[in-house]
Amino acid sequence: MIGTEREKLVAALSDPEKIWDVIVIGGGATGLGTALDAASRGYQTLLLEQADFAKGTSSRSTKLVHGGVRYLAQGDIGLVREALYERGLLLKNAAHLVKNESFIIPNYEWWGGAFYTIGLTLYDLLAGKLGFGRAKHISKKQVISKLGTIQQKNLYGGVVYHDGQFDDARLAVNLAQTCIEQGATVLNYFKVSNLIKNKEDKITGVVCTDIETGTRYTIKGKTVINATGVFVDNILNMDKPERKPMVKPSQGVHIVLSRSFMPGEDALMIPKTDDGRVLFAVPWHDKLVIGTTDTPIDEHSLEPVALQEEIDFIMRTAAKYLVNAPTRKDVLSVFAGLRPLAAPENGSSKTKEISRSHKLIVSASGLITITGGKWTTYRRMGEDTVDKAIEVGGLVPYPNKTKTLPIHGSKGDVDRNDHLYVYGSDEAALLALGYEKPEWTEKLHPRMPYIKAEVIWGVRHEMARSVEDILARRVRALFLDARAAIDMAPVVADLIAGELHKDAAWKKEQVDSFRNVAKTYLLEPYSPAS
Ligand SMILES: Cc1cc2nc3c(=O)[nH]c(=O)nc-3n(C[C@H](O)[C@H](O)[C@H](O)COP(=O)(O)OP(=O)(O)OC[C@H]3O[C@@H](n4cnc5c(N)ncnc54)[C@H](O)[C@@H]3O)c2cc1C
């Protein structure tokens, strides 16, 4: 495996005269997709992420690789076709993380069956050769046999259609590894604090700080790409203060429940809830994720917190469609994420009116900003951005390679009953850590499948630096069962400290700060045993 040790990667910044072809700011889906596109074409590429990969929106999605059924309903055929094409590529290139999931739309109106079957057949046809399976109408009896806990009163039947489902943060980590394998330098915990410009007011690089050591670097680049999601305006303001914001954040919340609320392998899709939103209940790992909301907000943060009314809305809607109404005690985790929607020109505050396609702009200084879009289209966003960088930076043009580039770990025949499947082709090497120390094969928590070797693997090969990096984004404990994650924190801190040679004070600070974050993923207070 290509080295992911931080010291070696940081050493690539030691030559102040080095000029990178492409500097990417932001290590979410968009930045990683852009860095991978650039590195695989052969450009000298550097990516800087202020926190951890996917710490922002990219770990907080509904976990769907989809064309977007609702954009079809809005008539945005081009957007849907593009996303369905990308969905097909991702199933091939990250075969271990993306799976074909069947979704059921229950019909409580007599006309629903025909209406949704026609719409979803069109959805599937738009995918062309990369289709996931035809939509079909099913009887009331079939709906009940697939979704045993669905509300049966006034149920006429349903429609089954297919879409993709994935693990978002794991894909981000695997993308970072693939970037490195393609020759890029990719660093987490590096914050960009300023842009540097020449006499002509053109951008020639960035100033950044290693958050772990406090060391400041001035780095030169032919192009600088702002891929910072809801933070794009912060970087744009470094270029030109007091401009009109480009992004209007919209918050989306999910709750996570035990699978007993909806056992079985199928997902539930409610196309129109009481207030006109779409709601999904999707089996994810061994839990059920239900969401989302769409609430315009003014503030942006790396750790957004669910609003009471968003939680109430999801619980109320779930109770309407599932026979057992979830209570606050049943919620294992609640997480919020911010959509970087492009702000409307006319100042409208209705998020439904804001385009969900991506937006690429070039400032007079040459700063390239890419935002909007969705996880599913990250590869296409990267390709468009690098095409633009070639133009802006006068780079020697090389063709795009990512359509057929396997992402680190990609392996088709994984056993999804074994939770280690997410490691794909790395699984055997991870398990071999048990030979180094047999205790690393022990579980981290009785309620969770994770083993200690995953922590060691995360630190050694996946650039995890903190307890939160492990429990939120290498394994997904924080999102699946926040109380179990809180319990696990001390053991995880011990294991990381052993690898990174950290002391007792570091461990205490790590556990305390993780628990402070984890509290916001719970609806009721929780005190861990130790
Ligand atoms: C609730 C919700 C559900 C969604 N569900 C889906 C779904 O099911 N399927 C789908 O395809 N899409 C989905 N999306 C959309 C998708 O998640 C986003 O489009 C995507 O994750 C955005 O990625 P990004 O890289 O642009 O932003 P982010 O993931 O937020 O990444 C930006 C990064 O920039 C970093 N950064 C900011 N400032 C600096 C700086 N100064 N220096 C260095 N780094 C910096 C941040 O730390 C952050 O990590 C969903 C979005 C939301 C909110």
Coordinates of C-alpha atoms and ligand atoms in Angstrom, one line a residue:
M1 CA 0.0 0.0 0.0
I2 CA 1.2 3.5 -0.8
G3 CA 2.2 5.4 2.4
T4 CA -0.5 7.4 4.2
E5 CA 1.7 8.4 7.1
R6 CA 1.2 12.0 7.8
E7 CA 4.9 13.0 8.3
K8 CA 5.8 11.7 4.8
L9 CA 2.8 13.6 3.3
V10 CA 3.6 16.8 5.2
A11 CA 7.3 16.6 4.0
A12 CA 6.0 17.2 0.4
L13 CA 5.3 20.8 1.5
S14 CA 8.8 21.5 2.7
D15 CA 10.1 22.9 -0.6
P16 CA 8.8 26.6 -0.7
E17 CA 9.7 26.9 -4.4
K18 CA 7.6 24.0 -5.5
I19 CA 4.7 25.0 -7.7
W20 CA 1.7 22.6 -7.7
D21 CA -0.5 22.4 -10.8
V22 CA -3.6 22.1 -8.7
I23 CA -4.3 23.0 -5.1
V24 CA -7.7 21.9 -3.8
I25 CA -9.2 23.4 -0.6
G26 CA -11.7 21.1 1.0
G27 CA -11.7 17.3 1.6
G28 CA -15.4 16.4 1.2
A29 CA -16.9 14.7 -1.9
T30 CA -16.3 17.6 -4.2
G31 CA -12.7 18.3 -3.2
L32 CA -11.7 14.7 -3.2
G33 CA -13.4 14.1 -6.6
T34 CA -11.5 17.1 -8.0
A35 CA -8.1 16.0 -6.5
L36 CA -8.6 12.5 -7.8
D37 CA -9.5 13.7 -11.3
A38 CA -6.4 16.0 -11.3
A39 CA -3.9 13.5 -9.9
S40 CA -5.1 10.7 -12.2
R41 CA -4.6 12.9 -15.3
G42 CA -1.0 13.4 -14.1
Y43 CA -1.1 16.9 -12.5
Q44 CA 0.9 17.7 -9.4
T45 CA -2.0 17.9 -6.9
L46 CA -2.3 19.0 -3.3
L47 CA -5.6 18.8 -1.3
L48 CA -5.9 20.5 2.1
E49 CA -8.8 19.7 4.5
Q50 CA -9.2 21.8 7.7
A51 CA -10.7 18.9 9.7
D52 CA -11.1 15.3 8.7
F53 CA -12.2 14.0 5.3
A54 CA -16.0 14.2 5.1
K55 CA -16.2 15.9 8.5
G56 CA -18.6 18.4 6.7
T57 CA -21.7 17.5 4.7
S58 CA -20.1 14.5 3.1
S59 CA -20.6 12.2 6.1
R60 CA -24.2 13.4 6.8
S61 CA -26.1 12.4 3.6
T62 CA -29.1 10.1 3.2
K63 CA -26.5 7.5 1.9
L64 CA -28.2 7.3 -1.5
V65 CA -26.4 7.1 -4.9
H66 CA -29.4 8.3 -6.9
G67 CA -30.7 10.2 -9.8
G68 CA -33.2 11.9 -7.6
V69 CA -36.8 10.8 -8.1
R70 CA -38.0 14.2 -6.9
Y71 CA -36.0 16.1 -9.5
L72 CA -37.7 14.0 -12.1
A73 CA -41.0 15.1 -10.7
Q74 CA -39.7 18.7 -11.0
G75 CA -39.0 18.0 -14.7
D76 CA -35.2 18.3 -14.4
I77 CA -34.5 15.5 -16.8
G78 CA -30.9 16.5 -17.6
L79 CA -29.9 16.5 -13.9
V80 CA -31.5 13.1 -13.3
R81 CA -29.9 11.5 -16.4
E82 CA -26.5 12.8 -15.4
A83 CA -26.8 11.5 -11.9
L84 CA -28.1 8.1 -13.0
Y85 CA -25.1 7.8 -15.3
E86 CA -22.8 8.6 -12.4
R87 CA -24.7 6.2 -10.2
G88 CA -23.9 3.4 -12.7
L89 CA -20.1 4.3 -12.7
L90 CA -20.0 4.4 -8.9
L91 CA -21.5 0.9 -8.6
K92 CA -18.7 -0.4 -10.8
N93 CA -15.8 1.7 -9.4
A94 CA -16.6 1.4 -5.7
A95 CA -18.3 -2.0 -5.8
H96 CA -17.6 -2.7 -2.1
L97 CA -19.4 0.4 -0.9
V98 CA -22.3 0.9 -3.3
K99 CA -25.2 -1.5 -3.6
N100 CA -28.4 -1.8 -5.5
E101 CA -31.3 -1.1 -3.1
S102 CA -34.9 -1.7 -3.7
F103 CA -37.3 1.1 -2.6
I104 CA -41.0 0.8 -2.1
I105 CA -43.5 3.6 -2.5
P106 CA -46.7 2.6 -0.7
N107 CA -49.8 4.0 -2.4
Y108 CA -52.6 5.2 -0.2
E109 CA -54.5 6.7 -3.2
W110 CA -56.1 4.6 -5.9
W111 CA -54.3 6.4 -8.7
G112 CA -50.8 6.1 -7.0
G113 CA -49.8 2.8 -8.5
A114 CA -50.2 3.7 -12.1
F115 CA -48.8 7.2 -11.6
Y116 CA -45.6 6.2 -9.8
T117 CA -45.0 3.1 -12.0
I118 CA -45.0 5.3 -15.1
G119 CA -42.7 7.9 -13.5
L120 CA -40.3 5.4 -12.2
T121 CA -40.2 3.4 -15.4
L122 CA -39.1 6.7 -17.1
Y123 CA -36.5 7.1 -14.2
D124 CA -35.1 3.7 -15.0
L125 CA -35.1 4.2 -18.8
L126 CA -33.1 7.4 -18.3
A127 CA -30.3 5.3 -16.8
G128 CA -29.9 3.4 -20.2
K129 CA -27.5 0.6 -20.0
L130 CA -26.5 1.5 -16.5
G131 CA -30.1 0.8 -15.2
F132 CA -30.5 -0.8 -11.7
G133 CA -33.7 -2.7 -12.5
R134 CA -37.2 -2.0 -13.8
A135 CA -39.8 -0.4 -11.6
K136 CA -43.0 -2.4 -11.1
H137 CA -46.4 -2.1 -9.5
I138 CA -47.0 -4.5 -6.6
S139 CA -50.2 -5.5 -4.7
K140 CA -51.1 -4.5 -1.2
K141 CA -50.2 -8.1 -0.1
Q142 CA -46.8 -7.8 -1.6
V143 CA -46.1 -4.5 0.0
I144 CA -47.0 -6.0 3.4
S145 CA -44.8 -9.0 2.8
K146 CA -41.8 -6.8 2.0
L147 CA -42.5 -4.1 4.6
G148 CA -44.1 -6.0 7.5
T149 CA -44.5 -2.9 9.7
I150 CA -46.1 -0.6 7.1
Q151 CA -49.4 1.1 8.0
Q152 CA -52.1 -1.0 6.2
K153 CA -55.1 1.3 6.6
N154 CA -56.2 2.6 3.2
L155 CA -53.2 1.0 1.5
Y156 CA -53.9 0.2 -2.1
G157 CA -50.6 -1.3 -3.2
G158 CA -47.1 0.0 -4.1
V159 CA -44.4 0.5 -6.5
V160 CA -40.9 -1.0 -6.3
Y161 CA -38.0 0.8 -7.9
H162 CA -34.2 0.6 -7.6
D163 CA -31.5 3.0 -6.7
G164 CA -28.0 3.0 -5.1
Q165 CA -27.0 3.1 -1.5
F166 CA -23.6 3.6 0.0
D167 CA -21.4 4.6 3.0
D168 CA -20.6 8.2 2.4
A169 CA -17.6 8.8 4.8
R170 CA -16.0 5.5 3.9
L171 CA -16.2 6.4 0.3
A172 CA -14.5 9.8 1.1
V173 CA -11.7 8.0 3.0
N174 CA -11.2 5.5 0.1
L175 CA -11.1 8.5 -2.3
A176 CA -8.4 10.1 -0.3
Q177 CA -6.4 6.8 -0.4
T178 CA -6.9 6.6 -4.2
C179 CA -5.7 10.2 -4.6
I180 CA -2.5 9.3 -2.8
E181 CA -2.1 6.2 -4.9
Q182 CA -2.4 8.4 -8.0
G183 CA 0.4 10.6 -6.7
A184 CA -1.5 13.4 -5.0
T185 CA -0.6 14.8 -1.6
V186 CA -3.7 14.8 0.5
L187 CA -3.8 16.2 4.1
N188 CA -6.4 16.4 6.7
Y189 CA -6.1 18.9 9.6
F190 CA -4.6 21.6 7.3
K191 CA -6.6 24.8 7.2
V192 CA -6.3 27.4 4.5
S193 CA -6.3 30.9 6.1
N194 CA -5.5 33.1 3.1
L195 CA -4.8 33.3 -0.6
I196 CA -1.7 34.7 -2.1
K197 CA -1.7 36.9 -5.2
N198 CA 0.8 38.5 -7.6
K199 CA 1.0 42.1 -8.7
E200 CA -1.7 41.5 -11.3
D201 CA -4.0 40.4 -8.5
K202 CA -4.0 36.8 -9.8
I203 CA -4.0 34.0 -7.3
T204 CA -0.6 32.2 -7.0
G205 CA -1.1 30.0 -4.0
V206 CA -2.4 29.7 -0.5
V207 CA -1.4 30.2 3.1
C208 CA -2.3 27.2 5.3
T209 CA -1.6 25.9 8.8
D210 CA -1.0 22.4 10.1
I211 CA -3.7 22.3 12.9
E212 CA -1.7 19.6 14.8
T213 CA 1.6 21.5 15.0
G214 CA 0.6 25.1 14.3
T215 CA 3.2 25.3 11.5
R216 CA 2.3 27.8 8.8
Y217 CA 3.1 27.1 5.1
T218 CA 2.9 29.3 2.0
I219 CA 2.3 27.1 -0.9
K220 CA 2.4 28.0 -4.6
G221 CA 0.0 26.7 -7.2
K222 CA -0.9 27.3 -10.9
T223 CA -4.5 26.9 -9.9
V224 CA -6.4 27.1 -6.6
I225 CA -9.8 25.3 -6.3
N226 CA -12.3 26.3 -3.7
A227 CA -14.3 23.1 -2.9
T228 CA -15.4 23.9 0.6
G229 CA -19.1 23.2 0.4
V230 CA -21.1 25.5 2.6
F231 CA -17.8 27.3 3.4
V232 CA -17.1 28.5 -0.1
D233 CA -18.1 32.1 0.7
N234 CA -15.3 32.2 3.4
I235 CA -12.7 31.5 0.7
L236 CA -14.4 33.8 -1.8
N237 CA -14.2 36.5 0.8
M238 CA -10.4 36.0 1.2
D239 CA -10.3 36.8 -2.5
K240 CA -12.8 39.7 -2.6
P241 CA -14.3 40.8 0.7
E242 CA -17.9 41.8 1.0
R243 CA -19.3 40.1 -2.1
K244 CA -22.8 38.6 -2.4
P245 CA -22.9 35.1 -0.9
M246 CA -22.8 32.3 -3.4
V247 CA -24.3 29.6 -1.1
K248 CA -27.5 29.4 0.8
P249 CA -27.2 26.5 3.3
S250 CA -30.2 24.2 3.8
Q251 CA -30.1 21.9 6.8
G252 CA -31.2 18.2 6.5
V253 CA -31.7 16.0 9.5
H254 CA -31.9 12.2 9.9
I255 CA -32.8 10.0 12.8
V256 CA -31.5 6.5 13.3
L257 CA -33.6 3.6 14.7
S258 CA -33.3 -0.1 15.3
R259 CA -34.2 -2.2 12.3
S260 CA -37.1 -3.6 14.3
F261 CA -39.1 -0.6 13.2
M262 CA -38.8 -1.8 9.6
P263 CA -37.2 -5.2 9.3
G264 CA -36.4 -6.5 5.8
E265 CA -34.1 -5.5 3.1
D266 CA -36.3 -2.9 1.3
A267 CA -36.3 0.8 1.8
L268 CA -39.4 3.0 2.1
M269 CA -39.9 6.1 0.1
I270 CA -42.7 8.6 0.8
P271 CA -42.8 11.0 -2.2
K272 CA -45.0 13.6 -0.6
T273 CA -45.2 14.0 3.1
D274 CA -47.7 16.4 4.8
D275 CA -45.6 19.4 3.9
G276 CA -44.6 18.3 0.4
R277 CA -41.2 16.9 1.2
V278 CA -39.7 13.5 0.3
L279 CA -39.0 11.1 3.2
F280 CA -36.8 8.0 3.1
A281 CA -36.5 5.1 5.6
V282 CA -33.4 3.2 4.5
P283 CA -31.7 0.2 6.0
W284 CA -28.1 1.2 6.6
H285 CA -25.6 -1.2 8.1
D286 CA -27.7 -2.9 10.8
K287 CA -29.9 0.1 11.5
L288 CA -32.6 2.2 9.9
V289 CA -32.0 5.8 8.7
I290 CA -35.0 8.1 8.4
G291 CA -35.0 11.6 6.9
T292 CA -34.6 14.2 5.7
T293 CA -35.7 17.8 6.2
D294 CA -34.9 20.9 4.2
T295 CA -34.6 23.9 6.4
P296 CA -33.0 27.2 5.2
I297 CA -30.5 28.5 7.7
D298 CA -28.2 31.4 7.9
E299 CA -25.3 30.0 9.9
H300 CA -22.9 27.4 8.7
S301 CA -20.9 25.1 11.0
L302 CA -18.9 21.9 10.8
E303 CA -21.1 20.4 13.5
P304 CA -24.7 21.6 12.8
V305 CA -27.3 20.6 15.3
A306 CA -30.8 19.2 14.5
L307 CA -33.7 21.6 15.3
Q308 CA -36.5 20.4 17.5
E309 CA -39.1 20.9 14.8
E310 CA -37.0 18.9 12.3
I311 CA -36.9 15.9 14.7
D312 CA -40.6 16.3 15.5
F313 CA -41.4 16.3 11.8
I314 CA -39.5 13.1 11.1
M315 CA -40.9 11.3 14.1
R316 CA -44.5 12.4 13.2
T317 CA -44.1 11.3 9.6
A318 CA -42.5 8.0 10.6
A319 CA -45.3 7.3 13.0
K320 CA -47.8 7.9 10.1
Y321 CA -46.3 5.2 7.9
L322 CA -44.9 2.6 10.4
V323 CA -47.1 0.6 12.8
N324 CA -44.8 1.3 15.8
A325 CA -44.4 5.0 16.4
P326 CA -40.8 5.7 17.4
T327 CA -40.4 7.7 20.7
R328 CA -37.4 9.9 21.6
K329 CA -35.9 7.0 23.6
D330 CA -35.8 4.8 20.5
V331 CA -33.6 7.3 18.6
L332 CA -30.1 5.8 18.5
S333 CA -28.6 8.9 16.8
V334 CA -29.6 12.1 15.1
F335 CA -27.4 13.9 12.7
A336 CA -27.7 17.1 10.7
G337 CA -26.0 18.2 7.5
L338 CA -25.9 21.3 5.4
R339 CA -26.6 21.3 1.7
P340 CA -24.4 23.8 -0.1
L341 CA -27.2 25.0 -2.4
A342 CA -26.3 27.8 -4.9
A343 CA -28.0 31.0 -3.6
P344 CA -30.7 32.2 -6.0
E345 CA -30.0 35.3 -7.9
N346 CA -33.4 36.9 -7.0
G347 CA -32.8 36.4 -3.2
S348 CA -35.7 33.9 -2.9
S349 CA -35.4 32.0 0.4
K350 CA -37.4 28.9 -0.8
T351 CA -34.9 26.1 -0.9
K352 CA -37.0 24.1 -3.3
E353 CA -36.5 26.8 -5.9
I354 CA -32.7 26.6 -5.6
S355 CA -31.0 24.6 -8.3
R356 CA -29.6 21.2 -7.1
S357 CA -27.1 21.0 -10.0
H358 CA -23.6 22.1 -9.4
K359 CA -22.2 25.5 -10.0
L360 CA -18.6 26.3 -11.2
I361 CA -17.4 29.8 -11.2
V362 CA -14.0 31.5 -12.0
S363 CA -13.3 34.8 -10.1
A364 CA -11.3 37.6 -11.8
S365 CA -8.3 36.5 -9.7
G366 CA -8.4 33.0 -11.2
L367 CA -9.9 31.4 -8.1
I368 CA -12.0 28.4 -9.2
T369 CA -15.1 27.7 -7.0
I370 CA -17.2 24.5 -7.3
T371 CA -20.3 23.9 -5.2
G372 CA -23.8 22.5 -5.1
G373 CA -24.5 19.2 -6.8
K374 CA -24.6 16.0 -4.7
W375 CA -22.5 13.1 -3.6
T376 CA -23.7 11.0 -6.5
T377 CA -22.2 13.5 -9.0
Y378 CA -18.9 14.1 -7.3
R379 CA -16.9 12.5 -10.1
R380 CA -18.5 14.6 -12.8
M381 CA -18.0 17.8 -10.6
G382 CA -14.3 16.9 -10.3
E383 CA -14.0 16.4 -14.1
D384 CA -15.7 19.7 -14.9
T385 CA -13.5 21.5 -12.4
V386 CA -10.3 20.1 -13.7
D387 CA -11.3 20.9 -17.3
K388 CA -11.8 24.5 -16.1
A389 CA -8.4 24.4 -14.2
I390 CA -6.6 23.4 -17.4
E391 CA -8.1 26.5 -19.1
V392 CA -7.5 28.9 -16.2
G393 CA -4.0 27.7 -15.3
G394 CA -2.7 27.0 -18.8
L395 CA -2.0 23.4 -17.9
V396 CA -0.9 21.0 -20.6
P397 CA -4.3 19.2 -21.3
Y398 CA -4.6 15.5 -20.4
P399 CA -7.8 13.5 -20.7
N400 CA -10.0 12.5 -17.8
K401 CA -9.4 9.0 -16.4
T402 CA -11.9 8.6 -13.6
K403 CA -14.8 7.0 -15.5
T404 CA -13.1 3.7 -15.3
L405 CA -10.7 4.2 -12.3
P406 CA -11.4 1.8 -9.5
I407 CA -11.6 3.4 -6.1
H408 CA -9.4 2.0 -3.3
G409 CA -10.8 -1.2 -1.9
S410 CA -13.3 -1.8 -4.8
K411 CA -14.3 -5.4 -4.9
G412 CA -17.6 -6.8 -6.2
D413 CA -18.1 -10.0 -4.4
V414 CA -18.2 -8.8 -0.8
D415 CA -20.2 -10.6 1.9
R416 CA -22.5 -7.9 3.3
N417 CA -23.4 -10.0 6.3
D418 CA -19.9 -9.4 7.6
H419 CA -19.6 -5.8 8.7
L420 CA -15.9 -5.8 7.5
Y421 CA -17.2 -5.8 3.9
V422 CA -16.7 -2.0 3.7
Y423 CA -13.0 -2.5 3.6
G424 CA -13.3 -4.4 0.3
S425 CA -9.9 -5.7 -0.9
D426 CA -8.3 -4.5 2.4
E427 CA -10.3 -6.8 4.6
A428 CA -7.7 -9.6 4.7
A429 CA -4.9 -7.3 5.6
L430 CA -7.0 -5.7 8.3
L431 CA -7.8 -9.1 9.8
A432 CA -4.1 -10.0 9.7
L433 CA -3.5 -7.4 12.3
G434 CA -4.8 -10.0 14.7
Y435 CA -1.5 -11.9 14.2
E436 CA 0.4 -8.8 15.4
K437 CA -1.8 -8.6 18.6
P438 CA -4.5 -11.2 19.1
E439 CA -6.5 -8.8 21.4
W440 CA -7.1 -6.5 18.3
T441 CA -9.7 -9.1 17.1
E442 CA -11.8 -8.2 20.2
K443 CA -15.0 -6.2 19.8
L444 CA -15.1 -2.6 20.9
H445 CA -18.7 -2.7 22.2
P446 CA -21.2 -5.5 22.8
R447 CA -23.9 -3.8 20.8
M448 CA -21.6 -3.0 17.8
P449 CA -19.8 -5.3 15.4
Y450 CA -16.6 -3.2 15.3
I451 CA -13.2 -4.7 16.4
K452 CA -10.1 -3.1 17.8
A453 CA -8.1 -3.9 14.6
E454 CA -10.3 -1.3 12.7
V455 CA -8.9 1.4 15.0
I456 CA -5.4 0.4 14.3
W457 CA -6.1 0.1 10.5
G458 CA -7.8 3.5 10.5
V459 CA -4.7 5.2 12.1
R460 CA -2.1 3.3 10.0
H461 CA -3.8 3.3 6.6
E462 CA -6.7 5.7 6.6
M463 CA -5.2 8.9 8.1
A464 CA -7.4 8.9 11.2
R465 CA -6.0 11.3 13.8
S466 CA -8.6 11.4 16.6
V467 CA -11.3 9.4 18.5
E468 CA -13.9 11.2 16.5
D469 CA -12.2 10.4 13.1
I470 CA -12.5 6.7 14.1
L471 CA -15.9 6.6 15.7
A472 CA -17.7 9.0 13.3
R473 CA -16.1 8.3 9.9
R474 CA -13.8 5.2 9.8
V475 CA -16.4 3.1 11.6
R476 CA -19.9 4.7 11.8
A477 CA -20.7 4.2 15.4
L478 CA -21.5 7.8 16.2
F479 CA -24.1 7.8 13.4
L480 CA -25.5 4.4 14.2
D481 CA -25.6 4.3 18.0
A482 CA -24.3 7.4 19.7
R483 CA -24.5 6.0 23.2
A484 CA -22.4 3.0 22.2
A485 CA -19.9 5.4 20.6
I486 CA -19.7 7.4 23.8
D487 CA -18.9 4.1 25.7
M488 CA -16.2 3.1 23.2
A489 CA -14.3 6.4 23.3
P490 CA -11.8 5.5 26.1
V491 CA -10.7 2.2 24.5
V492 CA -10.4 3.9 21.1
A493 CA -8.3 6.7 22.6
D494 CA -6.0 4.1 24.2
L495 CA -5.5 2.3 20.9
I496 CA -4.8 5.5 18.9
A497 CA -2.5 6.8 21.6
G498 CA -0.5 3.5 21.3
E499 CA -0.1 4.1 17.6
L500 CA 0.6 7.8 17.6
H501 CA 2.7 7.9 20.9
K502 CA 0.3 10.2 22.7
D503 CA 0.1 10.7 26.5
A504 CA -2.6 10.5 29.1
A505 CA -3.5 14.2 28.8
W506 CA -4.1 13.7 25.1
K507 CA -6.3 10.7 25.7
K508 CA -8.4 12.6 28.3
E509 CA -8.8 15.6 26.0
Q510 CA -9.8 13.3 23.1
V511 CA -12.5 11.4 25.1
D512 CA -13.9 14.7 26.6
S513 CA -14.1 16.4 23.3
F514 CA -15.6 13.4 21.5
R515 CA -18.3 13.0 24.2
N516 CA -19.2 16.7 23.8
V517 CA -19.7 16.3 20.1
A518 CA -21.6 12.9 20.6
K519 CA -24.0 14.5 23.1
T520 CA -25.5 16.5 20.2
Y521 CA -26.4 13.2 18.4
L522 CA -28.6 12.2 21.3
L523 CA -32.2 13.3 22.2
E524 CA -31.8 12.3 25.8
P525 CA -28.9 12.8 28.2
Y526 CA -26.6 9.9 28.6
S527 CA -23.9 9.1 31.2
P528 CA -21.3 6.5 30.2
A529 CA -20.2 3.9 32.7
S530 CA -16.6 5.3 32.9
Ligands
LIG1 C1 -29.1 16.1 4.7 C2 -28.4 15.8 3.4 C3 -28.7 14.6 2.7 C4 -28.0 14.4 1.5 N1 -28.2 13.2 0.9 C5 -27.6 12.9 -0.3 C6 -27.7 11.6 -0.8 O1 -28.4 10.7 -0.3 N2 -27.1 11.4 -2.0 C7 -26.3 12.3 -2.6 O2 -25.8 12.1 -3.7 N3 -26.1 13.5 -2.1 C8 -26.7 13.8 -0.9 N4 -26.5 15.0 -0.3 C9 -25.6 16.0 -0.9 C10 -24.1 15.7 -0.6 O3 -24.0 15.2 0.7 C11 -23.3 17.0 -0.8 O4 -23.6 17.5 -2.0 C12 -21.8 16.7 -0.7 O5 -21.5 15.9 0.4 C13 -21.1 18.1 -0.6 O6 -19.8 17.8 -0.6 P1 -18.7 19.0 -0.5 O7 -17.4 18.4 -0.7 O8 -19.1 20.0 -1.5 O9 -18.9 19.7 0.9 P2 -18.4 19.2 2.3 O10 -18.5 17.7 2.5 O11 -19.0 20.0 3.4 O12 -16.8 19.5 2.3 C14 -16.3 20.7 2.4 C15 -15.0 20.6 3.2 O13 -14.2 21.8 3.1 C16 -13.5 21.9 4.3 N5 -13.1 23.3 4.5 C17 -13.9 24.4 4.7 N6 -13.1 25.5 4.8 C18 -11.8 25.1 4.7 C19 -10.5 25.8 4.8 N7 -10.4 27.1 5.0 N8 -9.4 25.0 4.7 C20 -9.5 23.7 4.4 N9 -10.6 23.0 4.3 C21 -11.8 23.7 4.5 C22 -14.6 21.5 5.3 O14 -13.9 21.2 6.6 C23 -15.3 20.4 4.7 O15 -14.8 19.1 5.0 C24 -27.1 15.3 0.9 C25 -26.9 16.5 1.6 C26 -27.5 16.7 2.8 C27 -27.2 18.0 3.6

